[in-house]
Amino acid sequence: AKGDGRGVHRFYSQEMLAGAKHRQQLEDDLRAAIGAGDFHLCYQPVVSTADAQIVGYEALVRWTHAKRGLVSPAEFIPVAEECGLIEALGEWVMRTACTEAARWPANVRVAVNVSPVQFANPNLPNIIASALAHSGLAAARLELEITEGVFLNESSATDQMFKALKGLGVRLALDDFGTGYSSLGYLRSAPFDKIKIDQSFVRGIAQPDSRNAAIIKAIVTLADTLGMETTAEGVEIQDEIELVRDLGCSHIQGFVYGRPTRAEVVEGSLSKGEVI
Ligand code: C2E
Ligand code: CA
Ligand code: CA
Ligand code: CA
């Protein structure tokens, strides 16, 4: 086995090199893409369980890479966060989402994902205020989706940021609830309007032995008590619509109601008054 040691080591370091090289290439491409504007937003409907009406859309960023085609945000957002590019990209997302949503009927909201890196920037409220002012979108129509990641380094600045954002009149949603490593303590003080139940809790919920139903029920009870709405994420089939509705979720998002779609298509169907 000792004789293999060098080979193993060499293989390992080559892997590392390939990883780092790929990562650097992605970072370089991302920087160029921000300059070139190779991004667009897609919008996925969020539906009220009470009356099956669309209450809003979540903006999801898309990058069309010149050679690789569509790159998943799950791949490039973490890189953008690590190398600081999320500031410029996040600002572009905020401005674009507000501008595009301002063309929708006034009762339709837009949700924008805000990275913990953006949340840690004291200038974020100014960026949002400016996006609202330039677009003419009413603050109450903008919902910010924030993950538990913002509580990782909780400080007085975290509190201040929540106050400043609420002061703008925007809504706040806690995204991917239940997947982070934070305690529940932050629910005491953070002013969320909504909890988004991560799609991992919705998976398999239609199976009779699913423990996820019990978890969703507990989350809904907690949210109800705290006066927060709940969106079940990643709802893919009709059976799941009925189950999460019966468990008390106030909203549903998922492929069953619509995939993320380009702004032009969303605008077209909204202007024709189409329901889902
Ligand atoms: P997320 O915020 O949890 O967004 C929901 C993701 O679930 C989206 O993936 C959406 O396409 C997908 N999804 C929706 N319904 C279903 C369903 O029924 N089944 C399944 N299997 N998936 C469903 P997407 O667009 O690939 O985005 C992945 C993640 O990338 C997002 O997760 C979010 O964390 C991040 N992201 C996307 N856009 C932005 C952005 O503009 N800013 C930031 N900071 N992060 C973003
Ligand atoms: Ca989200
Ligand atoms: Ca989510
Ligand atoms: Ca997620």
Tab-separated table of C-alpha atoms and ligand atoms in Angstrom:
chain	number	residue	atom	x	y	z
A	1	ALA	CA	0.000	0.000	0.000
A	2	LYS	CA	2.972	2.250	0.695
A	3	GLY	CA	4.041	1.982	-2.893
A	4	ASP	CA	0.689	3.369	-3.941
A	5	GLY	CA	1.048	6.372	-1.681
A	6	ARG	CA	2.706	8.617	-4.211
A	7	GLY	CA	0.232	7.716	-6.924
A	8	VAL	CA	-2.690	8.437	-4.640
A	9	HIS	CA	-1.171	11.688	-3.578
A	10	ARG	CA	-0.523	12.752	-7.165
A	11	PHE	CA	-4.049	11.858	-8.199
A	12	TYR	CA	-5.443	13.818	-5.280
A	13	SER	CA	-3.456	16.945	-5.977
A	14	GLN	CA	-4.392	16.807	-9.656
A	15	GLU	CA	-8.020	16.646	-8.608
A	16	MET	CA	-7.484	19.638	-6.386
A	17	LEU	CA	-5.801	21.505	-9.195
A	18	ALA	CA	-8.616	20.692	-11.587
A	19	GLY	CA	-11.118	21.877	-8.986
A	20	ALA	CA	-9.308	25.120	-8.323
A	21	LYS	CA	-8.814	25.697	-12.047
A	22	HIS	CA	-12.475	25.114	-12.760
A	23	ARG	CA	-13.403	27.413	-9.904
A	24	GLN	CA	-11.082	30.173	-11.166
A	25	GLN	CA	-12.421	29.810	-14.706
A	26	LEU	CA	-15.969	30.098	-13.410
A	27	GLU	CA	-15.012	33.204	-11.443
A	28	ASP	CA	-13.336	34.825	-14.476
A	29	ASP	CA	-16.307	33.975	-16.709
A	30	LEU	CA	-18.728	35.305	-14.108
A	31	ARG	CA	-16.865	38.610	-13.890
A	32	ALA	CA	-16.947	38.943	-17.680
A	33	ALA	CA	-20.627	37.964	-17.791
A	34	ILE	CA	-21.555	40.705	-15.317
A	35	GLY	CA	-19.811	43.212	-17.572
A	36	ALA	CA	-21.492	41.783	-20.670
A	37	GLY	CA	-24.947	41.439	-19.112
A	38	ASP	CA	-25.338	37.733	-19.884
A	39	PHE	CA	-28.055	37.333	-17.223
A	40	HIS	CA	-31.812	37.403	-17.207
A	41	LEU	CA	-34.467	36.740	-14.611
A	42	CYS	CA	-37.094	34.038	-14.676
A	43	TYR	CA	-40.203	34.217	-12.526
A	44	GLN	CA	-42.020	31.389	-10.774
A	45	PRO	CA	-45.609	31.855	-9.552
A	46	VAL	CA	-46.552	31.746	-5.863
A	47	VAL	CA	-50.149	30.691	-5.401
A	48	SER	CA	-52.572	31.233	-2.519
A	49	THR	CA	-54.028	27.964	-1.182
A	50	ALA	CA	-57.274	29.728	-0.205
A	51	ASP	CA	-58.348	30.671	-3.738
A	52	ALA	CA	-55.641	29.296	-6.073
A	53	GLN	CA	-54.801	32.829	-7.273
A	54	ILE	CA	-51.275	33.944	-8.126
A	55	VAL	CA	-50.188	36.402	-5.423
A	56	GLY	CA	-46.705	36.957	-6.784
A	57	TYR	CA	-43.613	35.572	-8.448
A	58	GLU	CA	-40.132	34.696	-7.212
A	59	ALA	CA	-37.321	36.126	-9.339
A	60	LEU	CA	-34.635	33.543	-10.139
A	61	VAL	CA	-31.456	34.587	-11.917
A	62	ARG	CA	-30.266	32.786	-15.062
A	63	TRP	CA	-26.838	32.942	-16.665
A	64	THR	CA	-26.359	31.989	-20.296
A	65	HIS	CA	-22.659	31.159	-20.641
A	66	ALA	CA	-21.257	31.691	-24.143
A	67	LYS	CA	-19.772	28.149	-24.305
A	68	ARG	CA	-21.449	26.153	-21.550
A	69	GLY	CA	-25.006	27.363	-22.079
A	70	LEU	CA	-27.285	27.781	-19.102
A	71	VAL	CA	-25.391	27.566	-15.789
A	72	SER	CA	-27.371	26.800	-12.628
A	73	PRO	CA	-27.511	29.514	-9.945
A	74	ALA	CA	-26.854	26.714	-7.439
A	75	GLU	CA	-23.403	26.554	-9.054
A	76	PHE	CA	-22.551	30.228	-9.656
A	77	ILE	CA	-24.221	32.015	-6.715
A	78	PRO	CA	-21.861	30.419	-4.143
A	79	VAL	CA	-18.874	31.421	-6.311
A	80	ALA	CA	-20.243	34.957	-6.689
A	81	GLU	CA	-20.617	35.122	-2.900
A	82	GLU	CA	-17.060	33.989	-2.281
A	83	CYS	CA	-15.420	36.408	-4.689
A	84	GLY	CA	-17.599	39.438	-3.915
A	85	LEU	CA	-19.319	39.546	-7.314
A	86	ILE	CA	-22.673	38.932	-5.605
A	87	GLU	CA	-22.804	42.652	-4.739
A	88	ALA	CA	-22.945	43.752	-8.379
A	89	LEU	CA	-25.039	40.791	-9.488
A	90	GLY	CA	-27.449	41.164	-6.569
A	91	GLU	CA	-27.925	44.856	-7.297
A	92	TRP	CA	-28.653	44.066	-10.942
A	93	VAL	CA	-31.189	41.410	-9.860
A	94	MET	CA	-32.884	43.882	-7.488
A	95	ARG	CA	-33.161	46.658	-10.091
A	96	THR	CA	-34.315	44.333	-12.851
A	97	ALA	CA	-36.905	42.518	-10.708
A	98	CYS	CA	-38.390	45.819	-9.472
A	99	THR	CA	-38.492	47.261	-12.997
A	100	GLU	CA	-40.105	44.161	-14.517
A	101	ALA	CA	-42.605	43.695	-11.652
A	102	ALA	CA	-43.671	47.348	-11.864
A	103	ARG	CA	-45.370	46.418	-15.184
A	104	TRP	CA	-47.562	43.781	-13.509
A	105	PRO	CA	-50.974	44.355	-11.936
A	106	ALA	CA	-50.666	46.177	-8.607
A	107	ASN	CA	-51.864	43.174	-6.582
A	108	VAL	CA	-49.001	40.957	-7.815
A	109	ARG	CA	-45.839	40.906	-5.715
A	110	VAL	CA	-42.257	40.009	-6.575
A	111	ALA	CA	-39.856	38.091	-4.319
A	112	VAL	CA	-36.113	38.659	-4.647
A	113	ASN	CA	-33.419	36.451	-3.119
A	114	VAL	CA	-30.929	38.345	-0.966
A	115	SER	CA	-27.632	36.620	-0.179
A	116	PRO	CA	-26.248	36.786	3.388
A	117	VAL	CA	-23.275	38.597	1.834
A	118	GLN	CA	-25.588	41.366	0.570
A	119	PHE	CA	-27.392	41.383	3.932
A	120	ALA	CA	-24.080	42.120	5.663
A	121	ASN	CA	-23.549	45.241	3.534
A	122	PRO	CA	-24.852	48.342	5.395
A	123	ASN	CA	-25.592	49.920	1.997
A	124	LEU	CA	-28.273	47.322	1.133
A	125	PRO	CA	-31.254	49.462	2.244
A	126	ASN	CA	-30.035	52.297	0.004
A	127	ILE	CA	-29.697	49.951	-2.951
A	128	ILE	CA	-33.249	48.685	-2.424
A	129	ALA	CA	-34.675	52.180	-1.878
A	130	SER	CA	-33.039	53.286	-5.106
A	131	ALA	CA	-34.387	50.273	-7.045
A	132	LEU	CA	-37.897	51.009	-5.735
A	133	ALA	CA	-37.663	54.717	-6.558
A	134	HIS	CA	-36.346	54.167	-10.093
A	135	SER	CA	-38.874	51.464	-10.928
A	136	GLY	CA	-41.868	53.038	-9.231
A	137	LEU	CA	-42.678	49.694	-7.589
A	138	ALA	CA	-44.529	50.095	-4.277
A	139	ALA	CA	-42.380	48.799	-1.405
A	140	ALA	CA	-45.230	46.583	-0.172
A	141	ARG	CA	-45.022	44.644	-3.465
A	142	LEU	CA	-41.405	43.651	-2.853
A	143	GLU	CA	-40.584	40.636	-0.706
A	144	LEU	CA	-36.988	39.878	0.234
A	145	GLU	CA	-36.079	36.195	0.637
A	146	ILE	CA	-33.434	35.760	3.298
A	147	THR	CA	-31.892	32.479	4.447
A	148	GLU	CA	-30.911	31.375	7.928
A	149	GLY	CA	-27.339	32.059	6.814
A	150	VAL	CA	-27.756	35.686	7.913
A	151	PHE	CA	-27.902	34.518	11.545
A	152	LEU	CA	-24.595	32.675	11.371
A	153	ASN	CA	-22.693	35.728	12.591
A	154	GLU	CA	-25.557	37.395	14.403
A	155	SER	CA	-24.709	40.809	15.823
A	156	SER	CA	-26.317	44.166	16.538
A	157	ALA	CA	-25.789	44.893	12.834
A	158	THR	CA	-28.191	42.024	12.017
A	159	ASP	CA	-30.905	43.679	14.128
A	160	GLN	CA	-30.193	47.062	12.582
A	161	MET	CA	-30.458	45.646	9.089
A	162	PHE	CA	-33.840	44.053	9.815
A	163	LYS	CA	-35.089	47.365	11.190
A	164	ALA	CA	-33.814	49.301	8.184
A	165	LEU	CA	-35.370	46.860	5.707
A	166	LYS	CA	-38.722	46.834	7.527
A	167	GLY	CA	-38.483	50.632	7.594
A	168	LEU	CA	-38.519	50.626	3.793
A	169	GLY	CA	-41.935	48.944	3.889
A	170	VAL	CA	-40.850	45.759	2.121
A	171	ARG	CA	-41.902	42.260	3.149
A	172	LEU	CA	-39.459	39.712	4.533
A	173	ALA	CA	-39.519	35.955	3.977
A	174	LEU	CA	-37.343	33.357	5.682
A	175	ASP	CA	-36.182	31.105	2.827
A	176	ASP	CA	-35.248	27.398	2.911
A	177	PHE	CA	-36.557	27.139	6.455
A	178	GLY	CA	-35.279	24.129	8.373
A	179	THR	CA	-32.164	23.500	6.281
A	180	GLY	CA	-29.745	25.823	8.088
A	181	TYR	CA	-27.839	25.347	11.298
A	182	SER	CA	-29.275	28.232	13.260
A	183	SER	CA	-31.387	27.964	16.372
A	184	LEU	CA	-35.033	28.981	16.417
A	185	GLY	CA	-34.206	31.909	18.673
A	186	TYR	CA	-34.089	34.381	15.812
A	187	LEU	CA	-37.794	33.867	15.113
A	188	ARG	CA	-38.439	35.747	18.373
A	189	SER	CA	-37.093	39.036	17.103
A	190	ALA	CA	-36.645	38.923	13.338
A	191	PRO	CA	-39.658	40.558	11.646
A	192	PHE	CA	-40.551	37.938	9.043
A	193	ASP	CA	-43.879	38.071	7.215
A	194	LYS	CA	-43.484	34.573	5.827
A	195	ILE	CA	-41.672	31.288	6.285
A	196	LYS	CA	-40.776	29.339	3.151
A	197	ILE	CA	-40.744	25.633	3.950
A	198	ASP	CA	-37.850	24.058	2.086
A	199	GLN	CA	-38.705	21.621	-0.672
A	200	SER	CA	-36.843	18.808	1.102
A	201	PHE	CA	-39.791	18.697	3.547
A	202	VAL	CA	-42.305	18.502	0.713
A	203	ARG	CA	-40.512	15.625	-1.068
A	204	GLY	CA	-42.325	12.341	-0.643
A	205	ILE	CA	-45.067	13.919	1.432
A	206	ALA	CA	-47.688	11.989	-0.555
A	207	GLN	CA	-46.242	8.691	0.723
A	208	PRO	CA	-48.251	7.249	3.625
A	209	ASP	CA	-45.257	6.800	5.953
A	210	SER	CA	-43.920	10.319	5.362
A	211	ARG	CA	-42.605	12.038	8.493
A	212	ASN	CA	-42.354	15.248	6.503
A	213	ALA	CA	-46.072	15.881	6.954
A	214	ALA	CA	-45.583	16.034	10.731
A	215	ILE	CA	-42.667	18.442	10.317
A	216	ILE	CA	-44.646	20.718	7.971
A	217	LYS	CA	-47.559	20.719	10.405
A	218	ALA	CA	-45.249	21.780	13.239
A	219	ILE	CA	-43.729	24.571	11.127
A	220	VAL	CA	-47.188	25.833	10.116
A	221	THR	CA	-48.347	25.836	13.750
A	222	LEU	CA	-45.258	27.801	14.732
A	223	ALA	CA	-45.728	30.286	11.886
A	224	ASP	CA	-49.450	30.734	12.611
A	225	THR	CA	-48.687	31.466	16.256
A	226	LEU	CA	-46.110	34.050	15.234
A	227	GLY	CA	-48.484	35.617	12.692
A	228	MET	CA	-46.428	34.564	9.674
A	229	GLU	CA	-47.562	33.128	6.341
A	230	THR	CA	-46.123	29.856	5.027
A	231	THR	CA	-45.139	28.863	1.503
A	232	ALA	CA	-44.581	25.199	0.697
A	233	GLU	CA	-41.762	25.067	-1.861
A	234	GLY	CA	-41.149	22.474	-4.547
A	235	VAL	CA	-44.737	21.234	-4.870
A	236	GLU	CA	-44.701	19.081	-7.994
A	237	ILE	CA	-47.930	17.048	-8.110
A	238	GLN	CA	-51.644	17.551	-7.488
A	239	ASP	CA	-51.665	15.230	-4.433
A	240	GLU	CA	-49.055	17.453	-2.795
A	241	ILE	CA	-51.193	20.561	-3.362
A	242	GLU	CA	-54.015	18.982	-1.391
A	243	LEU	CA	-51.721	17.690	1.357
A	244	VAL	CA	-49.907	20.962	2.051
A	245	ARG	CA	-53.216	22.847	1.867
A	246	ASP	CA	-54.702	20.469	4.450
A	247	LEU	CA	-51.598	20.932	6.613
A	248	GLY	CA	-52.409	24.660	6.640
A	249	CYS	CA	-49.777	26.200	4.338
A	250	SER	CA	-51.078	29.549	3.102
A	251	HIS	CA	-49.093	29.504	-0.159
A	252	ILE	CA	-47.700	27.043	-2.660
A	253	GLN	CA	-44.802	27.300	-5.086
A	254	GLY	CA	-43.610	24.577	-7.404
A	255	PHE	CA	-43.554	23.029	-10.839
A	256	VAL	CA	-47.204	21.943	-10.388
A	257	TYR	CA	-48.237	25.599	-10.842
A	258	GLY	CA	-45.443	26.683	-13.143
A	259	ARG	CA	-41.745	26.556	-13.875
A	260	PRO	CA	-39.611	29.683	-13.712
A	261	THR	CA	-40.467	31.619	-16.905
A	262	ARG	CA	-39.045	34.620	-18.736
A	263	ALA	CA	-40.420	38.088	-17.911
A	264	GLU	CA	-41.986	38.566	-21.364
A	265	VAL	CA	-44.058	35.398	-20.972
A	266	VAL	CA	-45.159	36.298	-17.426
A	267	GLU	CA	-46.085	39.810	-18.502
A	268	GLY	CA	-48.028	38.466	-21.473
A	269	SER	CA	-50.100	36.057	-19.419
A	270	LEU	CA	-50.724	38.645	-16.669
A	271	SER	CA	-51.881	41.248	-19.165
A	272	LYS	CA	-54.325	38.740	-20.669
A	273	GLY	CA	-55.622	38.160	-17.153
A	274	GLU	CA	-54.767	34.483	-17.347
A	275	VAL	CA	-54.989	32.608	-14.075
A	276	ILE	CA	-52.046	30.206	-13.858
B	1	C2E	P1	-34.362	28.920	-3.924
B	1	C2E	O1	-34.344	30.343	-3.532
B	1	C2E	O2	-34.790	27.929	-2.890
B	1	C2E	O3	-35.275	28.840	-5.221
B	1	C2E	C1	-36.125	27.759	-5.524
B	1	C2E	C2	-35.445	26.777	-6.450
B	1	C2E	O4	-36.242	25.600	-6.542
B	1	C2E	C3	-35.285	27.294	-7.876
B	1	C2E	O5	-34.113	26.724	-8.417
B	1	C2E	C4	-36.523	26.703	-8.554
B	1	C2E	O6	-36.395	26.589	-9.955
B	1	C2E	C5	-36.587	25.374	-7.886
B	1	C2E	N1	-37.936	24.806	-7.898
B	1	C2E	C6	-39.113	25.477	-7.867
B	1	C2E	N2	-40.151	24.629	-7.873
B	1	C2E	C7	-39.630	23.383	-7.900
B	1	C2E	C8	-40.230	22.065	-7.927
B	1	C2E	O7	-41.457	21.871	-7.918
B	1	C2E	N3	-39.361	21.016	-7.937
B	1	C2E	C9	-38.021	21.179	-7.953
B	1	C2E	N4	-37.254	20.083	-7.988
B	1	C2E	N5	-37.425	22.396	-7.936
B	1	C2E	C10	-38.233	23.491	-7.905
B	1	C2E	P2	-33.031	27.620	-9.195
B	1	C2E	O8	-33.717	28.683	-9.999
B	1	C2E	O9	-32.111	26.686	-9.874
B	1	C2E	O10	-32.274	28.359	-8.020
B	1	C2E	C11	-31.485	27.642	-7.098
B	1	C2E	C12	-31.052	28.519	-5.964
B	1	C2E	O11	-30.152	29.538	-6.425
B	1	C2E	C13	-32.195	29.302	-5.294
B	1	C2E	O12	-32.903	28.448	-4.412
B	1	C2E	C14	-31.417	30.388	-4.612
B	1	C2E	O13	-30.836	29.917	-3.427
B	1	C2E	C15	-30.325	30.683	-5.616
B	1	C2E	N6	-30.713	31.836	-6.431
B	1	C2E	C16	-31.439	31.888	-7.579
B	1	C2E	N7	-31.572	33.140	-8.018
B	1	C2E	C17	-30.927	33.937	-7.112
B	1	C2E	C18	-30.710	35.358	-6.997
B	1	C2E	O14	-31.159	36.174	-7.817
B	1	C2E	N8	-29.979	35.768	-5.922
B	1	C2E	C19	-29.490	34.896	-4.990
B	1	C2E	N9	-28.768	35.388	-3.954
B	1	C2E	N10	-29.681	33.572	-5.060
B	1	C2E	C20	-30.399	33.099	-6.107
B	2	CA	CA	-35.757	31.751	-2.684
B	3	CA	CA	-36.168	28.231	-1.107
B	4	CA	CA	-33.097	26.183	-1.870
